[in-house]
Amino acid sequence: MNQFEKRVVIVTGAGQGIGQGIALAFAAVGCGVILAGRTFGKLEATKAMIDARGSGHAHCIACDVKSADSIAALIAETIEHFGQIDILINNAQEVPMGTLEQVSDEQFVAGFESGPLATLRLMKLVKPHLAEQGGGVIVNLVSSAMKRWDMTGYGAYAAVKQAIQSLTRAAAAEWGSENIRVLNIAPHAESPGLKGWVEKNPKEAEEFFRTIPLGRIGTLEGDIGEAVVALCSPAMRYLTGATIPLDGGQANFD
């Protein structure tokens, strides 16, 4: 039997970019996929792609991860629709970009509300459902920006992601006895955010591309989505608490 056929995954920020790529990859292996995000129309577009392929089953739920009530409603509707939760992908997030003097208090707070706070809330809400299934997997998204030697312009962004990394390590340690694995991925992919950054910073982008040993940015579904599916498979059952850099070998996470 397909090891994913009867599993249910929640993907936040599934309307575009990395979230969409991950959702498509899970649907391709037969998962039931909850597509969560703020813009319902984008979620419906992802669902249409899944439906057209004829593999997996997708359900759209509008959700603002900065709202505790919205997150709670997401989990409740997921259980109502599918009856279980096996995997959580914490992807949706606003990130505060700019130098420390440029980042406003509002941007910094929004980064923490949509990042570590939303991640913590979602992990705590899905935890009993994963335990009920005999275990499960949570994948949180961080960034190689945490490892930059020159943090100019990335301090607030990296601070948000470092907080998520710490929460991942704690959850892996605290929930491992219940067969709940918790991982981070730090991806580079052809997302709208990265494309926008390349357009605004062409010189820095040119240098950035030269630092990737594999010589390219990862594809959303093939390089990132399929890797996440693999990390959530039973074959990876002894891996938890780790940060996996899906970045073509660029960052040094040693």
PDB file of C-alpha atoms in Angstrom:
ATOM      1  CA  MET A   1       0.000   0.000   0.000  1.00  0.00           C
ATOM      2  CA  ASN A   2       1.141   3.565  -0.712  1.00  0.00           C
ATOM      3  CA  GLN A   3       2.651   4.762   2.579  1.00  0.00           C
ATOM      4  CA  PHE A   4       1.072   8.213   2.138  1.00  0.00           C
ATOM      5  CA  GLU A   5      -2.314   7.206   0.761  1.00  0.00           C
ATOM      6  CA  LYS A   6      -4.209   7.511   4.036  1.00  0.00           C
ATOM      7  CA  ARG A   7      -2.227  10.384   5.544  1.00  0.00           C
ATOM      8  CA  VAL A   8      -3.366  13.976   5.935  1.00  0.00           C
ATOM      9  CA  VAL A   9      -1.065  16.987   5.694  1.00  0.00           C
ATOM     10  CA  ILE A  10      -1.696  20.667   6.475  1.00  0.00           C
ATOM     11  CA  VAL A  11       0.356  23.100   4.393  1.00  0.00           C
ATOM     12  CA  THR A  12       0.176  26.767   5.347  1.00  0.00           C
ATOM     13  CA  GLY A  13       0.869  29.327   2.645  1.00  0.00           C
ATOM     14  CA  ALA A  14      -0.180  26.747   0.033  1.00  0.00           C
ATOM     15  CA  GLY A  15      -1.451  29.289  -2.498  1.00  0.00           C
ATOM     16  CA  GLN A  16       1.932  30.001  -4.060  1.00  0.00           C
ATOM     17  CA  GLY A  17       5.665  29.448  -3.932  1.00  0.00           C
ATOM     18  CA  ILE A  18       7.237  26.829  -1.703  1.00  0.00           C
ATOM     19  CA  GLY A  19       3.940  26.057   0.046  1.00  0.00           C
ATOM     20  CA  GLN A  20       2.294  25.295  -3.275  1.00  0.00           C
ATOM     21  CA  GLY A  21       5.231  23.123  -4.361  1.00  0.00           C
ATOM     22  CA  ILE A  22       5.080  21.121  -1.137  1.00  0.00           C
ATOM     23  CA  ALA A  23       1.292  20.716  -1.406  1.00  0.00           C
ATOM     24  CA  LEU A  24       1.562  19.454  -4.988  1.00  0.00           C
ATOM     25  CA  ALA A  25       4.249  16.955  -4.004  1.00  0.00           C
ATOM     26  CA  PHE A  26       2.176  15.515  -1.153  1.00  0.00           C
ATOM     27  CA  ALA A  27      -0.915  15.285  -3.364  1.00  0.00           C
ATOM     28  CA  ALA A  28       1.145  13.462  -5.987  1.00  0.00           C
ATOM     29  CA  VAL A  29       1.793  10.610  -3.534  1.00  0.00           C
ATOM     30  CA  GLY A  30      -1.888  10.356  -2.593  1.00  0.00           C
ATOM     31  CA  CYS A  31      -2.128  12.429   0.581  1.00  0.00           C
ATOM     32  CA  GLY A  32      -5.165  14.318   1.702  1.00  0.00           C
ATOM     33  CA  VAL A  33      -3.941  17.911   1.655  1.00  0.00           C
ATOM     34  CA  ILE A  34      -5.295  20.896   3.551  1.00  0.00           C
ATOM     35  CA  LEU A  35      -4.409  24.046   1.623  1.00  0.00           C
ATOM     36  CA  ALA A  36      -4.283  26.930   4.108  1.00  0.00           C
ATOM     37  CA  GLY A  37      -3.605  30.591   3.433  1.00  0.00           C
ATOM     38  CA  ARG A  38      -4.960  34.117   3.554  1.00  0.00           C
ATOM     39  CA  THR A  39      -6.015  34.415  -0.101  1.00  0.00           C
ATOM     40  CA  PHE A  40      -8.708  31.884  -0.902  1.00  0.00           C
ATOM     41  CA  GLY A  41      -8.450  32.405  -4.645  1.00  0.00           C
ATOM     42  CA  LYS A  42      -4.795  31.341  -4.636  1.00  0.00           C
ATOM     43  CA  LEU A  43      -5.671  28.229  -2.639  1.00  0.00           C
ATOM     44  CA  GLU A  44      -8.373  27.355  -5.164  1.00  0.00           C
ATOM     45  CA  ALA A  45      -5.793  27.664  -7.958  1.00  0.00           C
ATOM     46  CA  THR A  46      -3.546  25.164  -6.175  1.00  0.00           C
ATOM     47  CA  LYS A  47      -6.516  22.851  -5.631  1.00  0.00           C
ATOM     48  CA  ALA A  48      -7.375  23.047  -9.336  1.00  0.00           C
ATOM     49  CA  MET A  49      -3.844  21.915 -10.176  1.00  0.00           C
ATOM     50  CA  ILE A  50      -4.174  18.963  -7.804  1.00  0.00           C
ATOM     51  CA  ASP A  51      -7.630  18.037  -9.078  1.00  0.00           C
ATOM     52  CA  ALA A  52      -6.425  18.139 -12.682  1.00  0.00           C
ATOM     53  CA  ARG A  53      -3.716  15.591 -11.890  1.00  0.00           C
ATOM     54  CA  GLY A  54      -6.175  13.181 -10.310  1.00  0.00           C
ATOM     55  CA  SER A  55      -3.933  12.213  -7.389  1.00  0.00           C
ATOM     56  CA  GLY A  56      -4.610  13.097  -3.762  1.00  0.00           C
ATOM     57  CA  HIS A  57      -7.486  15.125  -2.407  1.00  0.00           C
ATOM     58  CA  ALA A  58      -7.252  18.806  -1.481  1.00  0.00           C
ATOM     59  CA  HIS A  59      -9.431  21.050   0.658  1.00  0.00           C
ATOM     60  CA  CYS A  60      -9.009  24.824   0.949  1.00  0.00           C
ATOM     61  CA  ILE A  61      -9.251  26.696   4.257  1.00  0.00           C
ATOM     62  CA  ALA A  62      -8.739  30.443   4.572  1.00  0.00           C
ATOM     63  CA  CYS A  63      -6.413  31.114   7.497  1.00  0.00           C
ATOM     64  CA  ASP A  64      -4.437  34.049   8.858  1.00  0.00           C
ATOM     65  CA  VAL A  65      -1.616  32.517  10.889  1.00  0.00           C
ATOM     66  CA  LYS A  66      -1.275  35.712  12.925  1.00  0.00           C
ATOM     67  CA  SER A  67      -4.716  35.032  14.421  1.00  0.00           C
ATOM     68  CA  ALA A  68      -5.040  32.434  17.192  1.00  0.00           C
ATOM     69  CA  ASP A  69      -8.748  32.058  16.417  1.00  0.00           C
ATOM     70  CA  SER A  70      -8.052  31.494  12.721  1.00  0.00           C
ATOM     71  CA  ILE A  71      -5.449  28.843  13.513  1.00  0.00           C
ATOM     72  CA  ALA A  72      -7.836  27.055  15.874  1.00  0.00           C
ATOM     73  CA  ALA A  73     -10.534  27.116  13.192  1.00  0.00           C
ATOM     74  CA  LEU A  74      -8.060  25.639  10.690  1.00  0.00           C
ATOM     75  CA  ILE A  75      -7.378  22.653  12.908  1.00  0.00           C
ATOM     76  CA  ALA A  76     -11.060  22.142  13.711  1.00  0.00           C
ATOM     77  CA  GLU A  77     -12.083  22.211  10.038  1.00  0.00           C
ATOM     78  CA  THR A  78      -9.256  19.851   9.114  1.00  0.00           C
ATOM     79  CA  ILE A  79     -10.517  17.290  11.628  1.00  0.00           C
ATOM     80  CA  GLU A  80     -14.097  17.822  10.463  1.00  0.00           C
ATOM     81  CA  HIS A  81     -13.128  17.267   6.825  1.00  0.00           C
ATOM     82  CA  PHE A  82     -10.497  14.508   7.019  1.00  0.00           C
ATOM     83  CA  GLY A  83     -10.881  13.169  10.570  1.00  0.00           C
ATOM     84  CA  GLN A  84      -7.144  13.157  11.304  1.00  0.00           C
ATOM     85  CA  ILE A  85      -3.837  15.027  10.990  1.00  0.00           C
ATOM     86  CA  ASP A  86      -0.529  13.284  10.276  1.00  0.00           C
ATOM     87  CA  ILE A  87       1.807  15.997   8.999  1.00  0.00           C
ATOM     88  CA  LEU A  88       2.068  19.768   9.514  1.00  0.00           C
ATOM     89  CA  ILE A  89       4.091  22.068   7.248  1.00  0.00           C
ATOM     90  CA  ASN A  90       4.589  25.520   8.806  1.00  0.00           C
ATOM     91  CA  ASN A  91       5.389  27.589   5.729  1.00  0.00           C
ATOM     92  CA  ALA A  92       3.268  30.778   5.770  1.00  0.00           C
ATOM     93  CA  GLN A  93       5.075  33.720   7.285  1.00  0.00           C
ATOM     94  CA  GLU A  94       5.719  37.435   6.959  1.00  0.00           C
ATOM     95  CA  VAL A  95       9.411  38.241   7.226  1.00  0.00           C
ATOM     96  CA  PRO A  96      10.872  41.597   8.333  1.00  0.00           C
ATOM     97  CA  MET A  97      13.483  42.560   5.731  1.00  0.00           C
ATOM     98  CA  GLY A  98      15.888  45.473   5.851  1.00  0.00           C
ATOM     99  CA  THR A  99      18.587  46.913   8.077  1.00  0.00           C
ATOM    100  CA  LEU A 100      17.873  47.238  11.776  1.00  0.00           C
ATOM    101  CA  GLU A 101      17.161  50.953  11.319  1.00  0.00           C
ATOM    102  CA  GLN A 102      14.769  50.251   8.445  1.00  0.00           C
ATOM    103  CA  VAL A 103      12.688  47.539  10.122  1.00  0.00           C
ATOM    104  CA  SER A 104       9.790  49.057  12.052  1.00  0.00           C
ATOM    105  CA  ASP A 105       8.420  47.752  15.321  1.00  0.00           C
ATOM    106  CA  GLU A 106       5.252  46.753  13.465  1.00  0.00           C
ATOM    107  CA  GLN A 107       7.196  44.722  10.902  1.00  0.00           C
ATOM    108  CA  PHE A 108       9.269  43.033  13.590  1.00  0.00           C
ATOM    109  CA  VAL A 109       6.205  42.114  15.643  1.00  0.00           C
ATOM    110  CA  ALA A 110       4.406  40.843  12.523  1.00  0.00           C
ATOM    111  CA  GLY A 111       7.401  38.638  11.796  1.00  0.00           C
ATOM    112  CA  PHE A 112       7.233  37.060  15.231  1.00  0.00           C
ATOM    113  CA  GLU A 113       3.434  36.755  15.225  1.00  0.00           C
ATOM    114  CA  SER A 114       3.390  35.002  11.854  1.00  0.00           C
ATOM    115  CA  GLY A 115       6.634  33.109  12.475  1.00  0.00           C
ATOM    116  CA  PRO A 116       7.575  31.638  15.852  1.00  0.00           C
ATOM    117  CA  LEU A 117       4.282  32.418  17.579  1.00  0.00           C
ATOM    118  CA  ALA A 118       2.166  30.937  14.787  1.00  0.00           C
ATOM    119  CA  THR A 119       4.541  27.976  14.560  1.00  0.00           C
ATOM    120  CA  LEU A 120       4.237  27.330  18.297  1.00  0.00           C
ATOM    121  CA  ARG A 121       0.454  27.668  18.260  1.00  0.00           C
ATOM    122  CA  LEU A 122       0.052  25.284  15.328  1.00  0.00           C
ATOM    123  CA  MET A 123       2.477  22.730  16.761  1.00  0.00           C
ATOM    124  CA  LYS A 124       0.652  22.700  20.099  1.00  0.00           C
ATOM    125  CA  LEU A 125      -2.752  22.344  18.428  1.00  0.00           C
ATOM    126  CA  VAL A 126      -1.771  19.479  16.126  1.00  0.00           C
ATOM    127  CA  LYS A 127       0.300  17.630  18.721  1.00  0.00           C
ATOM    128  CA  PRO A 128      -2.597  15.667  20.308  1.00  0.00           C
ATOM    129  CA  HIS A 129      -3.896  14.692  16.863  1.00  0.00           C
ATOM    130  CA  LEU A 130      -0.468  13.422  15.800  1.00  0.00           C
ATOM    131  CA  ALA A 131      -0.170  11.482  19.046  1.00  0.00           C
ATOM    132  CA  GLU A 132      -3.601   9.959  18.446  1.00  0.00           C
ATOM    133  CA  GLN A 133      -2.378   8.684  15.067  1.00  0.00           C
ATOM    134  CA  GLY A 134       0.588   7.031  16.761  1.00  0.00           C
ATOM    135  CA  GLY A 135       2.998   9.741  15.684  1.00  0.00           C
ATOM    136  CA  GLY A 136       3.542  12.225  12.919  1.00  0.00           C
ATOM    137  CA  VAL A 137       5.849  14.835  11.446  1.00  0.00           C
ATOM    138  CA  ILE A 138       6.087  18.615  11.740  1.00  0.00           C
ATOM    139  CA  VAL A 139       8.257  20.539   9.284  1.00  0.00           C
ATOM    140  CA  ASN A 140       9.067  24.188  10.020  1.00  0.00           C
ATOM    141  CA  LEU A 141      10.677  26.551   7.531  1.00  0.00           C
ATOM    142  CA  VAL A 142      13.810  28.462   8.502  1.00  0.00           C
ATOM    143  CA  SER A 143      16.495  30.092   6.348  1.00  0.00           C
ATOM    144  CA  SER A 144      20.184  30.043   5.525  1.00  0.00           C
ATOM    145  CA  ALA A 145      20.049  33.755   6.394  1.00  0.00           C
ATOM    146  CA  MET A 146      20.644  32.521   9.948  1.00  0.00           C
ATOM    147  CA  LYS A 147      24.170  31.523   8.861  1.00  0.00           C
ATOM    148  CA  ARG A 148      25.232  34.591   6.890  1.00  0.00           C
ATOM    149  CA  TRP A 149      28.675  35.893   7.812  1.00  0.00           C
ATOM    150  CA  ASP A 150      27.466  39.415   6.956  1.00  0.00           C
ATOM    151  CA  MET A 151      24.066  39.879   8.621  1.00  0.00           C
ATOM    152  CA  THR A 152      23.593  43.395   7.202  1.00  0.00           C
ATOM    153  CA  GLY A 153      19.967  43.724   6.171  1.00  0.00           C
ATOM    154  CA  TYR A 154      19.032  40.281   7.499  1.00  0.00           C
ATOM    155  CA  GLY A 155      19.195  40.646  11.283  1.00  0.00           C
ATOM    156  CA  ALA A 156      15.460  40.866  11.975  1.00  0.00           C
ATOM    157  CA  TYR A 157      14.686  38.142   9.428  1.00  0.00           C
ATOM    158  CA  ALA A 158      17.324  35.826  10.891  1.00  0.00           C
ATOM    159  CA  ALA A 159      16.105  36.507  14.439  1.00  0.00           C
ATOM    160  CA  VAL A 160      12.627  35.306  13.516  1.00  0.00           C
ATOM    161  CA  LYS A 161      13.988  32.162  11.872  1.00  0.00           C
ATOM    162  CA  GLN A 162      16.400  31.410  14.732  1.00  0.00           C
ATOM    163  CA  ALA A 163      13.453  31.478  17.128  1.00  0.00           C
ATOM    164  CA  ILE A 164      11.645  28.903  14.993  1.00  0.00           C
ATOM    165  CA  GLN A 165      14.756  26.706  14.941  1.00  0.00           C
ATOM    166  CA  SER A 166      14.863  26.739  18.752  1.00  0.00           C
ATOM    167  CA  LEU A 167      11.177  25.794  18.984  1.00  0.00           C
ATOM    168  CA  THR A 168      11.793  22.901  16.599  1.00  0.00           C
ATOM    169  CA  ARG A 169      14.612  21.542  18.734  1.00  0.00           C
ATOM    170  CA  ALA A 170      12.480  21.783  21.870  1.00  0.00           C
ATOM    171  CA  ALA A 171       9.466  20.100  20.284  1.00  0.00           C
ATOM    172  CA  ALA A 172      11.646  17.285  18.935  1.00  0.00           C
ATOM    173  CA  ALA A 173      13.067  16.686  22.406  1.00  0.00           C
ATOM    174  CA  GLU A 174       9.772  16.945  24.268  1.00  0.00           C
ATOM    175  CA  TRP A 175       7.556  14.976  21.880  1.00  0.00           C
ATOM    176  CA  GLY A 176       9.904  12.288  20.585  1.00  0.00           C
ATOM    177  CA  SER A 177       8.562   9.782  23.106  1.00  0.00           C
ATOM    178  CA  GLU A 178       5.203  10.032  21.316  1.00  0.00           C
ATOM    179  CA  ASN A 179       6.797   9.300  17.936  1.00  0.00           C
ATOM    180  CA  ILE A 180       6.383  12.893  16.781  1.00  0.00           C
ATOM    181  CA  ARG A 181       9.293  14.061  14.646  1.00  0.00           C
ATOM    182  CA  VAL A 182       9.992  17.787  14.207  1.00  0.00           C
ATOM    183  CA  LEU A 183      12.331  19.123  11.536  1.00  0.00           C
ATOM    184  CA  ASN A 184      13.453  22.372   9.940  1.00  0.00           C
ATOM    185  CA  ILE A 185      14.167  22.921   6.275  1.00  0.00           C
ATOM    186  CA  ALA A 186      16.119  25.913   4.968  1.00  0.00           C
ATOM    187  CA  PRO A 187      15.231  26.072   1.268  1.00  0.00           C
ATOM    188  CA  HIS A 188      16.254  28.103  -1.748  1.00  0.00           C
ATOM    189  CA  ALA A 189      13.549  27.858  -4.376  1.00  0.00           C
ATOM    190  CA  GLU A 190      11.932  29.623  -7.301  1.00  0.00           C
ATOM    191  CA  SER A 191       9.409  31.385  -5.066  1.00  0.00           C
ATOM    192  CA  PRO A 192       7.814  34.779  -5.781  1.00  0.00           C
ATOM    193  CA  GLY A 193       9.719  36.183  -2.800  1.00  0.00           C
ATOM    194  CA  LEU A 194      13.115  35.091  -4.110  1.00  0.00           C
ATOM    195  CA  LYS A 195      12.316  36.224  -7.629  1.00  0.00           C
ATOM    196  CA  GLY A 196      11.324  39.634  -6.275  1.00  0.00           C
ATOM    197  CA  TRP A 197      14.557  39.849  -4.300  1.00  0.00           C
ATOM    198  CA  VAL A 198      16.598  38.985  -7.397  1.00  0.00           C
ATOM    199  CA  GLU A 199      14.878  41.731  -9.375  1.00  0.00           C
ATOM    200  CA  LYS A 200      15.520  44.333  -6.660  1.00  0.00           C
ATOM    201  CA  ASN A 201      19.105  43.249  -5.914  1.00  0.00           C
ATOM    202  CA  PRO A 202      20.648  42.139  -9.230  1.00  0.00           C
ATOM    203  CA  LYS A 203      24.292  42.575  -8.198  1.00  0.00           C
ATOM    204  CA  GLU A 204      23.869  40.749  -4.897  1.00  0.00           C
ATOM    205  CA  ALA A 205      21.819  38.082  -6.677  1.00  0.00           C
ATOM    206  CA  GLU A 206      24.611  37.465  -9.188  1.00  0.00           C
ATOM    207  CA  GLU A 207      27.052  36.876  -6.338  1.00  0.00           C
ATOM    208  CA  PHE A 208      24.450  34.734  -4.577  1.00  0.00           C
ATOM    209  CA  PHE A 209      24.091  32.359  -7.536  1.00  0.00           C
ATOM    210  CA  ARG A 210      27.863  31.856  -7.695  1.00  0.00           C
ATOM    211  CA  THR A 211      27.859  30.553  -4.122  1.00  0.00           C
ATOM    212  CA  ILE A 212      25.532  27.608  -4.876  1.00  0.00           C
ATOM    213  CA  PRO A 213      27.622  24.511  -5.653  1.00  0.00           C
ATOM    214  CA  LEU A 214      24.833  22.895  -7.681  1.00  0.00           C
ATOM    215  CA  GLY A 215      24.601  26.093  -9.704  1.00  0.00           C
ATOM    216  CA  ARG A 216      20.881  26.709  -9.628  1.00  0.00           C
ATOM    217  CA  ILE A 217      17.859  27.590  -7.504  1.00  0.00           C
ATOM    218  CA  GLY A 218      15.659  24.668  -6.484  1.00  0.00           C
ATOM    219  CA  THR A 219      12.361  23.955  -8.194  1.00  0.00           C
ATOM    220  CA  LEU A 220       9.310  24.335  -5.982  1.00  0.00           C
ATOM    221  CA  GLU A 221       7.797  20.886  -6.341  1.00  0.00           C
ATOM    222  CA  GLY A 222      10.642  18.706  -7.576  1.00  0.00           C
ATOM    223  CA  ASP A 223      13.535  19.911  -5.444  1.00  0.00           C
ATOM    224  CA  ILE A 224      11.747  21.206  -2.351  1.00  0.00           C
ATOM    225  CA  GLY A 225       8.336  19.519  -2.283  1.00  0.00           C
ATOM    226  CA  GLU A 226       9.575  16.030  -3.072  1.00  0.00           C
ATOM    227  CA  ALA A 227      12.394  16.385  -0.548  1.00  0.00           C
ATOM    228  CA  VAL A 228       9.895  17.301   2.174  1.00  0.00           C
ATOM    229  CA  VAL A 229       7.754  14.293   1.271  1.00  0.00           C
ATOM    230  CA  ALA A 230      10.835  12.100   1.589  1.00  0.00           C
ATOM    231  CA  LEU A 231      11.675  13.589   4.994  1.00  0.00           C
ATOM    232  CA  CYS A 232       8.165  12.732   6.188  1.00  0.00           C
ATOM    233  CA  SER A 233       8.364   9.127   4.997  1.00  0.00           C
ATOM    234  CA  PRO A 234       8.798   6.139   7.340  1.00  0.00           C
ATOM    235  CA  ALA A 235      12.287   5.640   5.899  1.00  0.00           C
ATOM    236  CA  MET A 236      13.355   8.802   7.767  1.00  0.00           C
ATOM    237  CA  ARG A 237      11.814   7.672  11.061  1.00  0.00           C
ATOM    238  CA  TYR A 238      15.067   8.155  13.029  1.00  0.00           C
ATOM    239  CA  LEU A 239      15.574  11.784  11.977  1.00  0.00           C
ATOM    240  CA  THR A 240      14.283  14.548  14.234  1.00  0.00           C
ATOM    241  CA  GLY A 241      15.368  17.913  15.602  1.00  0.00           C
ATOM    242  CA  ALA A 242      17.557  18.592  12.561  1.00  0.00           C
ATOM    243  CA  THR A 243      17.817  21.505  10.142  1.00  0.00           C
ATOM    244  CA  ILE A 244      18.065  20.304   6.547  1.00  0.00           C
ATOM    245  CA  PRO A 245      19.466  22.892   4.103  1.00  0.00           C
ATOM    246  CA  LEU A 246      17.685  22.383   0.785  1.00  0.00           C
ATOM    247  CA  ASP A 247      19.844  25.010  -0.854  1.00  0.00           C
ATOM    248  CA  GLY A 248      22.093  23.298  -3.365  1.00  0.00           C
ATOM    249  CA  GLY A 249      24.962  23.161  -0.866  1.00  0.00           C
ATOM    250  CA  GLN A 250      25.274  26.911  -0.339  1.00  0.00           C
ATOM    251  CA  ALA A 251      25.041  27.438   3.419  1.00  0.00           C
ATOM    252  CA  ASN A 252      27.407  25.954   5.979  1.00  0.00           C
ATOM    253  CA  PHE A 253      25.207  24.430   8.690  1.00  0.00           C
ATOM    254  CA  ASP A 254      28.085  22.518  10.335  1.00  0.00           C
TER     255      ASP A 254
END
